[in-house]
Amino acid sequence: RRALCRRTKRVASWGGESTLSEGRGPRETAHVRPGRRIRRGHAPRTVRTHRRAAHSCVACAGGSASESPPSPTAVGSAMASVQQYLSVLAGAQSGANADAQRAAAQMQIELKNGDPRNAINLCMQLIARGQPLEARHFGYGVLQHVVTRRWSQFTQHERQELAKLVYDKLSECGTVPTSETPEPFMIKSKAATLMAEVVRQEGAAMWSSIMPEMAAGACSDSPVRAELSALVMRYVAEDVAVYNSDIIGGRMKELLYGLTSTLPQALQAMYRLLEVHFSAAMNAAAGGNTPVAKAHAAAVSAALSAAAVYGEWAPLAPLMRSGVLDACCQLLSSGADISFRAQACEVLRHVAHRRRGDTVNSAIASGAAGVAGGKNGTSRSDPAALAAADADDAAREAAADAAAVVVGLEGMCRGLGIAAQRVLAAAPAGVGSEEAEYARRLTETVATVAANHVQVISDEGLRAAFLEALLGLTKHPRLDVLAAAIPAWPGLLRAMGAELPGTFVRPDKAIGSG
């Protein structure tokens, strides 16, 4: 097995003769982030910022972009190594072949701990389309380890080459001819995970450079390309804004700035994806074209998953303006498929648990729906006048954000109220069914909106209808639905002036009552 990890002088790998330098660097000691999710995604075209580095590498292991071709001996040695790996991995799929499983585990350890350049050269051949699924899974796992733990051992030029290779592999997932079998979801997941990790390591410049392509892919009519683009946006956001315990200092600030600066593009792309591919999925299903309907449904599911991640951290005002929450409310109130309704409810649940922010609350409390223009008649040379004008601009911006948040919350109340009426009108779902879980999650979302945000709804009729829907859910025959609805009422009653005890006190039993 040690022979498998020996590096030949020239290998058929990233394209002809490898441009990566020989040698080993110090091993990384960083740890993998806790709670890391499995991810998936796509990048449809070439990374603009890395086009100049592409002359020395190719997307697949079969081509050559270097000046001198590899020697036949080197090619034969590399292919023999790949064949040995494929043989061992195929044998490891049998539960009874313990020796092959141990050999596969040992090979993975040797690849991860050896020269990362050797690992990349071999794994780029293992993940090529046409290889067995277990070999591609193995290759992507090693590549993710190399990017996560060994990135600092590469030079800047090598990092650009590797980023270009990863991007091209993502592009292959979305450009499979319609006559061929599409890539399985596991491969798309692994490819997106790898792309997200490259963005995390390279920084905001990489994400800003590929974001236009991601947005264009999400807005395209191709369901596969739209799905992959949405998944990449989801997992980059997860890596930076959610699973960020090992990102510190200025790098964290840079990544968050890059993610926030592309927020309008990402949200608009998600909304467009939901608008186009939900209708396409419904039309294909109605026409009996099941494969096409599943492809469009997968794109919708990917967009909703991405929206749920953005709903955890994105500022509320741009989130409300994007239309993504309106689309989720439409899915809830239209009686769509249970999988769509469950995911849309999850997006709204994340938003319902969010705080509105002190600036927005102050603007709502002061009723500053429209601040009078403060620039008229001010002297641009007067510092006091300029300061007052700047303060007015800030007040206008806060008032506009507050108005957008209130409008968005009103839309959520309407959509959730209609969805609650549908749940109450339907027969109680069976225990453990998807409909039963959906009813519980919907009730939790309605109760959270009532407890946290209903007081800012200025429309009295809408507020009364929403609370009526919550009251109906409180009468639901299922106990798990009741348990989700009841906690909202004490706070609501106190806000309306009712005097309630801090805790429930059981009255003493009457004498002789047993």
Short mmCIF file of C-alpha atoms in Angstrom, two decimals, residues 58-490:
data_model
loop_
_atom_site.label_atom_id
_atom_site.label_comp_id
_atom_site.label_asym_id
_atom_site.label_seq_id
_atom_site.Cartn_x
_atom_site.Cartn_y
_atom_site.Cartn_z
CA VAL A 58 -7.80 20.88 -17.22
CA ALA A 59 -11.11 19.89 -15.77
CA CYS A 60 -10.77 16.16 -16.18
CA ALA A 61 -7.93 13.73 -15.84
CA GLY A 62 -7.91 12.81 -19.50
CA GLY A 63 -6.75 16.13 -21.02
CA SER A 64 -3.45 17.98 -21.08
CA ALA A 65 -2.74 21.68 -20.90
CA SER A 66 0.98 21.75 -20.16
CA GLU A 67 3.75 22.27 -22.62
CA SER A 68 5.23 18.73 -22.47
CA PRO A 69 3.04 15.61 -22.45
CA PRO A 70 3.50 12.97 -19.76
CA SER A 71 5.64 9.97 -20.54
CA PRO A 72 3.88 6.65 -21.26
CA THR A 73 5.55 5.10 -18.24
CA ALA A 74 4.21 7.78 -15.92
CA VAL A 75 0.71 7.45 -17.37
CA GLY A 76 0.74 3.67 -16.98
CA SER A 77 1.91 3.96 -13.37
CA ALA A 78 -0.82 6.48 -12.51
CA MET A 79 -3.55 4.41 -14.15
CA ALA A 80 -2.34 1.26 -12.41
CA SER A 81 -2.64 3.04 -9.08
CA VAL A 82 -6.17 4.14 -9.91
CA GLN A 83 -7.11 0.61 -10.91
CA GLN A 84 -5.76 -0.75 -7.65
CA TYR A 85 -7.77 1.78 -5.68
CA LEU A 86 -10.88 0.92 -7.67
CA SER A 87 -10.35 -2.79 -7.02
CA VAL A 88 -9.94 -2.33 -3.28
CA LEU A 89 -12.92 0.04 -3.03
CA ALA A 90 -15.12 -2.37 -4.99
CA GLY A 91 -14.18 -5.20 -2.62
CA ALA A 92 -14.85 -3.01 0.42
CA GLN A 93 -18.53 -2.72 -0.53
CA SER A 94 -19.10 -6.28 0.66
CA GLY A 95 -19.86 -6.45 4.35
CA ALA A 96 -18.17 -9.84 4.54
CA ASN A 97 -14.86 -8.62 3.09
CA ALA A 98 -13.28 -7.16 6.21
CA ASP A 99 -9.78 -7.20 4.73
CA ALA A 100 -10.82 -5.01 1.81
CA GLN A 101 -12.57 -2.61 4.16
CA ARG A 102 -9.45 -2.30 6.29
CA ALA A 103 -7.36 -1.78 3.17
CA ALA A 104 -9.70 0.99 1.94
CA ALA A 105 -9.57 2.71 5.32
CA GLN A 106 -5.78 2.50 5.34
CA MET A 107 -5.58 3.91 1.82
CA GLN A 108 -7.70 6.86 2.85
CA ILE A 109 -5.48 7.55 5.87
CA GLU A 110 -2.34 7.38 3.73
CA LEU A 111 -3.80 9.75 1.15
CA LYS A 112 -4.93 12.25 3.77
CA ASN A 113 -1.62 12.20 5.64
CA GLY A 114 0.68 12.01 2.62
CA ASP A 115 1.61 14.60 0.05
CA PRO A 116 -1.59 16.54 -0.72
CA ARG A 117 -0.50 16.94 -4.34
CA ASN A 118 -0.42 13.18 -4.78
CA ALA A 119 -3.86 12.95 -3.19
CA ILE A 120 -5.28 15.55 -5.59
CA ASN A 121 -3.73 13.89 -8.64
CA LEU A 122 -5.25 10.52 -7.76
CA CYS A 123 -8.62 11.75 -6.54
CA MET A 124 -9.26 13.86 -9.64
CA GLN A 125 -9.22 10.58 -11.56
CA LEU A 126 -11.35 8.76 -9.01
CA ILE A 127 -14.15 11.39 -9.13
CA ALA A 128 -14.35 11.46 -12.93
CA ARG A 129 -17.76 10.77 -14.41
CA GLY A 130 -18.06 7.09 -15.25
CA GLN A 131 -16.18 5.84 -12.23
CA PRO A 132 -18.08 3.72 -9.67
CA LEU A 133 -20.11 5.66 -7.15
CA GLU A 134 -18.09 4.39 -4.18
CA ALA A 135 -14.84 5.52 -5.82
CA ARG A 136 -16.22 9.01 -6.49
CA HIS A 137 -17.47 9.26 -2.91
CA PHE A 138 -14.04 8.21 -1.67
CA GLY A 139 -12.27 10.74 -3.90
CA TYR A 140 -14.46 13.65 -2.89
CA GLY A 141 -13.96 12.81 0.78
CA VAL A 142 -10.18 12.95 0.44
CA LEU A 143 -10.33 16.18 -1.58
CA GLN A 144 -12.49 17.83 1.06
CA HIS A 145 -9.96 16.84 3.73
CA VAL A 146 -7.11 18.29 1.66
CA VAL A 147 -8.92 21.61 1.14
CA THR A 148 -10.02 21.83 4.77
CA ARG A 149 -6.82 20.76 6.51
CA ARG A 150 -3.94 21.21 4.06
CA TRP A 151 -4.81 24.40 2.17
CA SER A 152 -1.98 26.44 3.67
CA GLN A 153 0.61 24.04 2.22
CA PHE A 154 -0.13 25.15 -1.34
CA THR A 155 1.29 28.20 -3.06
CA GLN A 156 -1.02 30.93 -4.32
CA HIS A 157 -0.71 29.67 -7.88
CA GLU A 158 -1.50 26.10 -6.78
CA ARG A 159 -4.55 27.32 -4.90
CA GLN A 160 -5.82 29.05 -8.03
CA GLU A 161 -5.31 25.85 -10.01
CA LEU A 162 -7.15 23.78 -7.44
CA ALA A 163 -10.01 26.29 -7.25
CA LYS A 164 -10.30 26.18 -11.03
CA LEU A 165 -10.40 22.38 -11.00
CA VAL A 166 -13.10 22.29 -8.34
CA TYR A 167 -15.15 24.85 -10.23
CA ASP A 168 -14.88 22.88 -13.46
CA LYS A 169 -15.95 19.70 -11.71
CA LEU A 170 -19.03 21.55 -10.46
CA SER A 171 -19.76 22.70 -13.98
CA GLU A 172 -19.69 19.12 -15.21
CA CYS A 173 -22.50 18.21 -12.82
CA GLY A 174 -24.82 20.74 -14.44
CA THR A 175 -23.92 20.09 -18.06
CA VAL A 176 -24.70 16.39 -18.35
CA PRO A 177 -26.45 15.76 -21.69
CA THR A 178 -30.15 15.03 -21.42
CA SER A 179 -29.58 11.69 -23.17
CA GLU A 180 -27.42 10.50 -20.26
CA THR A 181 -28.31 9.68 -16.68
CA PRO A 182 -28.05 12.82 -14.49
CA GLU A 183 -25.59 12.93 -11.65
CA PRO A 184 -26.86 11.37 -8.42
CA PHE A 185 -27.65 13.71 -5.59
CA MET A 186 -24.75 12.41 -3.50
CA ILE A 187 -22.22 13.55 -6.12
CA LYS A 188 -23.82 16.98 -6.37
CA SER A 189 -23.72 17.17 -2.60
CA LYS A 190 -20.03 16.34 -2.44
CA ALA A 191 -19.15 18.73 -5.26
CA ALA A 192 -20.99 21.60 -3.58
CA THR A 193 -19.37 20.84 -0.25
CA LEU A 194 -15.97 21.03 -1.89
CA MET A 195 -16.76 24.32 -3.64
CA ALA A 196 -18.05 25.85 -0.42
CA GLU A 197 -14.87 24.82 1.39
CA VAL A 198 -12.71 26.39 -1.33
CA VAL A 199 -14.66 29.66 -0.98
CA ARG A 200 -14.24 29.49 2.77
CA GLN A 201 -10.48 29.06 2.45
CA GLU A 202 -9.95 31.61 -0.33
CA GLY A 203 -12.15 34.35 1.12
CA ALA A 204 -14.68 36.91 -0.02
CA ALA A 205 -12.96 37.64 -3.34
CA MET A 206 -13.63 34.11 -4.55
CA TRP A 207 -17.30 34.26 -3.55
CA SER A 208 -17.82 37.68 -5.14
CA SER A 209 -16.27 36.41 -8.39
CA ILE A 210 -18.53 33.37 -8.73
CA MET A 211 -21.73 34.89 -7.33
CA PRO A 212 -22.89 36.34 -10.70
CA GLU A 213 -22.61 32.87 -12.21
CA MET A 214 -24.49 31.36 -9.27
CA ALA A 215 -27.29 33.90 -9.63
CA ALA A 216 -27.48 33.33 -13.38
CA GLY A 217 -27.61 29.57 -12.82
CA ALA A 218 -30.41 29.87 -10.26
CA CYS A 219 -32.44 32.03 -12.66
CA SER A 220 -31.93 29.68 -15.61
CA ASP A 221 -34.62 27.39 -17.01
CA SER A 222 -32.45 24.31 -16.49
CA PRO A 223 -33.65 22.60 -13.30
CA VAL A 224 -30.31 20.85 -12.69
CA ARG A 225 -28.30 24.02 -13.02
CA ALA A 226 -30.77 25.96 -10.86
CA GLU A 227 -30.67 23.29 -8.17
CA LEU A 228 -26.89 23.21 -8.05
CA SER A 229 -26.59 27.00 -7.93
CA ALA A 230 -29.05 27.20 -5.02
CA LEU A 231 -27.19 24.49 -3.14
CA VAL A 232 -23.87 26.28 -3.53
CA MET A 233 -25.43 29.49 -2.18
CA ARG A 234 -26.84 27.56 0.75
CA TYR A 235 -23.64 25.86 1.79
CA VAL A 236 -21.41 28.88 1.40
CA ALA A 237 -23.80 30.76 3.68
CA GLU A 238 -23.78 27.87 6.15
CA ASP A 239 -20.00 27.70 6.19
CA VAL A 240 -19.58 31.41 6.83
CA ALA A 241 -22.60 32.52 8.86
CA VAL A 242 -23.58 29.38 10.79
CA TYR A 243 -20.65 26.96 11.22
CA ASN A 244 -18.01 29.61 11.83
CA SER A 245 -16.56 28.66 15.22
CA ASP A 246 -13.07 28.27 13.76
CA ILE A 247 -13.09 31.55 11.78
CA ILE A 248 -11.73 34.41 13.84
CA GLY A 249 -10.50 37.95 13.48
CA GLY A 250 -10.32 39.87 10.26
CA ARG A 251 -10.96 36.78 8.12
CA MET A 252 -14.38 36.36 9.69
CA LYS A 253 -15.20 40.01 9.07
CA GLU A 254 -14.07 39.75 5.45
CA LEU A 255 -16.15 36.64 4.76
CA LEU A 256 -19.26 38.10 6.35
CA TYR A 257 -18.84 41.30 4.38
CA GLY A 258 -18.53 39.33 1.15
CA LEU A 259 -21.61 37.30 1.98
CA THR A 260 -23.66 40.35 2.95
CA SER A 261 -22.61 42.33 -0.11
CA THR A 262 -23.98 39.59 -2.38
CA LEU A 263 -27.21 39.20 -0.38
CA PRO A 264 -29.49 41.08 -2.85
CA GLN A 265 -28.28 38.93 -5.75
CA ALA A 266 -28.73 35.71 -3.82
CA LEU A 267 -32.23 36.50 -2.54
CA GLN A 268 -33.51 37.69 -5.90
CA ALA A 269 -32.11 34.56 -7.56
CA MET A 270 -33.88 32.34 -5.01
CA TYR A 271 -37.17 34.12 -5.58
CA ARG A 272 -36.85 33.77 -9.35
CA LEU A 273 -36.03 30.07 -8.98
CA LEU A 274 -39.11 29.47 -6.83
CA GLU A 275 -41.29 31.40 -9.25
CA VAL A 276 -40.14 29.55 -12.38
CA HIS A 277 -39.52 26.00 -11.24
CA PHE A 278 -42.51 25.53 -8.95
CA SER A 279 -44.83 26.28 -11.86
CA ALA A 280 -42.75 24.03 -14.12
CA ALA A 281 -42.93 21.20 -11.59
CA MET A 282 -46.71 21.50 -11.28
CA ASN A 283 -47.18 21.59 -15.07
CA ALA A 284 -44.91 18.59 -15.60
CA ALA A 285 -46.71 16.62 -12.89
CA ALA A 286 -50.08 17.47 -14.39
CA GLY A 287 -48.82 16.31 -17.78
CA GLY A 288 -47.58 13.00 -16.39
CA ASN A 289 -43.90 13.77 -17.03
CA THR A 290 -42.57 12.45 -13.73
CA PRO A 291 -38.79 12.75 -14.37
CA VAL A 292 -39.08 16.40 -15.39
CA ALA A 293 -41.38 17.13 -12.47
CA LYS A 294 -38.86 15.60 -10.06
CA ALA A 295 -36.01 17.65 -11.52
CA HIS A 296 -37.92 20.93 -11.09
CA ALA A 297 -39.09 19.88 -7.61
CA ALA A 298 -35.47 19.25 -6.61
CA ALA A 299 -34.61 22.80 -7.69
CA VAL A 300 -37.47 24.21 -5.61
CA SER A 301 -36.40 22.15 -2.61
CA ALA A 302 -32.81 23.41 -2.93
CA ALA A 303 -33.99 27.03 -3.05
CA LEU A 304 -36.16 26.58 0.05
CA SER A 305 -33.26 24.98 1.90
CA ALA A 306 -31.05 27.93 0.97
CA ALA A 307 -33.75 30.40 2.04
CA ALA A 308 -33.99 28.69 5.44
CA VAL A 309 -30.25 29.22 5.98
CA TYR A 310 -30.42 32.87 4.93
CA GLY A 311 -33.47 33.31 7.16
CA GLU A 312 -31.31 32.53 10.19
CA TRP A 313 -28.97 35.51 9.79
CA ALA A 314 -29.82 37.82 6.87
CA PRO A 315 -31.05 41.33 7.84
CA LEU A 316 -34.84 41.31 7.99
CA ALA A 317 -35.47 44.32 5.75
CA PRO A 318 -33.79 42.98 2.57
CA LEU A 319 -35.17 39.53 3.35
CA MET A 320 -38.72 40.93 3.44
CA ARG A 321 -38.19 42.99 0.29
CA SER A 322 -36.85 40.07 -1.75
CA GLY A 323 -40.20 38.32 -2.07
CA VAL A 324 -38.82 34.98 -0.83
CA LEU A 325 -41.07 35.02 2.24
CA ASP A 326 -44.08 35.91 0.09
CA ALA A 327 -43.30 32.87 -2.07
CA CYS A 328 -43.14 30.69 1.05
CA CYS A 329 -46.50 32.01 2.23
CA GLN A 330 -47.95 31.29 -1.19
CA LEU A 331 -46.74 27.69 -0.96
CA LEU A 332 -48.38 27.33 2.45
CA SER A 333 -51.71 28.81 1.43
CA SER A 334 -51.96 27.11 -1.98
CA GLY A 335 -52.12 23.55 -0.71
CA ALA A 336 -48.90 22.51 -2.45
CA ASP A 337 -47.17 19.18 -1.92
CA ILE A 338 -46.40 18.39 1.70
CA SER A 339 -42.63 18.49 1.09
CA PHE A 340 -42.86 22.05 -0.26
CA ARG A 341 -45.16 23.19 2.54
CA ALA A 342 -42.91 21.70 5.22
CA GLN A 343 -39.82 23.44 3.82
CA ALA A 344 -41.62 26.76 3.35
CA CYS A 345 -42.86 26.56 6.93
CA GLU A 346 -39.29 25.97 8.08
CA VAL A 347 -38.17 29.19 6.36
CA LEU A 348 -40.89 31.19 8.11
CA ARG A 349 -40.12 29.50 11.43
CA HIS A 350 -36.51 30.68 11.26
CA VAL A 351 -37.63 34.24 10.54
CA ALA A 352 -40.29 34.17 13.28
CA HIS A 353 -37.65 33.48 15.92
CA ARG A 354 -35.59 36.49 14.83
CA ARG A 355 -35.42 39.81 16.66
CA ARG A 356 -36.41 42.87 14.68
CA GLY A 357 -33.46 44.95 15.86
CA ASP A 358 -33.33 48.12 17.94
CA THR A 359 -33.20 50.46 14.94
CA VAL A 360 -36.31 48.98 13.35
CA ASN A 361 -38.14 48.86 16.69
CA SER A 362 -37.33 52.51 17.37
CA ALA A 363 -38.63 53.52 13.96
CA ILE A 364 -41.81 51.52 14.50
CA ALA A 365 -42.33 52.94 17.99
CA SER A 366 -41.88 56.53 16.82
CA GLY A 367 -44.18 56.05 13.85
CA ALA A 368 -41.51 57.41 11.49
CA ALA A 369 -43.12 56.01 8.34
CA GLY A 370 -41.89 58.99 6.41
CA VAL A 371 -39.38 61.47 7.76
CA ALA A 372 -39.72 64.97 6.37
CA GLY A 373 -37.03 65.95 3.91
CA GLY A 374 -34.20 67.56 5.76
CA LYS A 375 -32.07 68.49 2.80
CA ASN A 376 -34.26 71.23 1.42
CA GLY A 377 -32.83 74.67 2.06
CA THR A 378 -29.72 73.44 3.85
CA SER A 379 -26.34 74.93 3.17
CA ARG A 380 -23.83 72.31 2.02
CA SER A 381 -21.05 74.35 3.61
CA ASP A 382 -22.66 74.37 7.04
CA PRO A 383 -21.33 71.43 9.12
CA ALA A 384 -24.37 71.49 11.38
CA ALA A 385 -26.69 71.37 8.39
CA LEU A 386 -24.71 68.51 6.87
CA ALA A 387 -24.86 66.57 10.12
CA ALA A 388 -28.59 67.15 10.33
CA ALA A 389 -29.01 65.99 6.72
CA ASP A 390 -27.04 62.82 7.45
CA ALA A 391 -29.18 62.16 10.49
CA ASP A 392 -32.28 62.60 8.36
CA ASP A 393 -30.93 60.15 5.79
CA ALA A 394 -30.29 57.59 8.52
CA ALA A 395 -33.79 58.17 9.90
CA ARG A 396 -35.32 57.71 6.44
CA GLU A 397 -33.40 54.49 5.93
CA ALA A 398 -34.50 53.16 9.33
CA ALA A 399 -38.10 54.13 8.59
CA ALA A 400 -37.97 52.40 5.19
CA ASP A 401 -36.53 49.25 6.78
CA ALA A 402 -39.19 49.33 9.49
CA ALA A 403 -41.95 49.71 6.91
CA ALA A 404 -40.55 46.76 4.90
CA VAL A 405 -40.38 44.60 8.03
CA VAL A 406 -43.97 45.44 9.03
CA VAL A 407 -45.26 44.72 5.52
CA GLY A 408 -43.38 41.44 5.49
CA LEU A 409 -44.76 40.41 8.87
CA GLU A 410 -48.29 41.25 7.74
CA GLY A 411 -47.80 39.00 4.72
CA MET A 412 -46.55 36.22 6.97
CA CYS A 413 -49.64 36.58 9.18
CA ARG A 414 -51.95 36.29 6.16
CA GLY A 415 -50.18 33.25 4.75
CA LEU A 416 -49.90 31.48 8.09
CA GLY A 417 -53.55 32.23 8.89
CA ILE A 418 -54.75 30.64 5.64
CA ALA A 419 -52.47 27.64 6.20
CA ALA A 420 -53.86 27.22 9.73
CA GLN A 421 -57.41 27.27 8.39
CA ARG A 422 -56.50 24.50 5.93
CA VAL A 423 -55.05 22.38 8.73
CA LEU A 424 -58.17 22.90 10.87
CA ALA A 425 -60.49 22.06 7.98
CA ALA A 426 -58.69 18.79 7.19
CA ALA A 427 -59.11 15.57 9.10
CA PRO A 428 -56.54 15.03 11.86
CA ALA A 429 -53.44 13.37 10.42
CA GLY A 430 -52.20 10.03 11.63
CA VAL A 431 -49.55 9.75 14.29
CA GLY A 432 -46.06 10.00 12.85
CA SER A 433 -47.19 11.14 9.40
CA GLU A 434 -45.69 14.05 7.49
CA GLU A 435 -48.96 15.96 7.74
CA ALA A 436 -48.96 15.60 11.52
CA GLU A 437 -45.41 16.92 11.77
CA TYR A 438 -46.30 19.77 9.41
CA ALA A 439 -49.28 20.73 11.58
CA ARG A 440 -47.07 20.84 14.65
CA ARG A 441 -44.38 22.94 12.94
CA LEU A 442 -46.98 25.29 11.49
CA THR A 443 -48.54 25.78 14.93
CA GLU A 444 -45.13 26.48 16.43
CA THR A 445 -44.48 29.10 13.73
CA VAL A 446 -47.87 30.76 14.23
CA ALA A 447 -47.36 30.86 18.00
CA THR A 448 -43.86 32.34 17.62
CA VAL A 449 -45.08 35.09 15.28
CA ALA A 450 -47.91 35.86 17.72
CA ALA A 451 -45.56 36.04 20.69
CA ASN A 452 -42.77 38.03 19.02
CA HIS A 453 -44.23 40.17 16.25
CA VAL A 454 -48.02 40.45 16.27
CA GLN A 455 -47.91 43.66 18.31
CA VAL A 456 -46.40 45.59 15.37
CA ILE A 457 -49.28 44.67 13.03
CA SER A 458 -51.25 47.88 12.58
CA ASP A 459 -54.21 46.28 10.74
CA GLU A 460 -56.64 45.39 13.52
CA GLY A 461 -58.68 43.09 11.29
CA LEU A 462 -55.61 41.13 10.23
CA ARG A 463 -54.41 40.87 13.80
CA ALA A 464 -57.80 39.58 14.99
CA ALA A 465 -57.98 37.01 12.16
CA PHE A 466 -54.48 35.80 12.92
CA LEU A 467 -55.20 35.38 16.64
CA GLU A 468 -58.42 33.60 15.73
CA ALA A 469 -56.38 31.13 13.70
CA LEU A 470 -54.06 30.60 16.67
CA LEU A 471 -57.09 30.05 18.89
CA GLY A 472 -58.36 27.43 16.47
CA LEU A 473 -55.03 25.61 16.61
CA THR A 474 -55.25 25.74 20.40
CA LYS A 475 -58.45 23.65 20.09
CA HIS A 476 -56.76 21.07 17.86
CA PRO A 477 -57.45 17.46 18.91
CA ARG A 478 -53.76 16.45 18.80
CA LEU A 479 -51.77 17.07 21.98
CA ASP A 480 -48.48 17.86 20.20
CA VAL A 481 -50.23 20.65 18.29
CA LEU A 482 -51.71 21.98 21.52
CA ALA A 483 -48.29 21.91 23.18
CA ALA A 484 -46.94 24.16 20.41
CA ALA A 485 -49.85 26.64 20.58
CA ILE A 486 -50.39 27.16 24.31
CA PRO A 487 -47.04 28.86 25.25
CA ALA A 488 -47.91 31.93 23.17
CA TRP A 489 -51.05 32.83 25.11
CA PRO A 490 -49.66 34.00 28.47
#
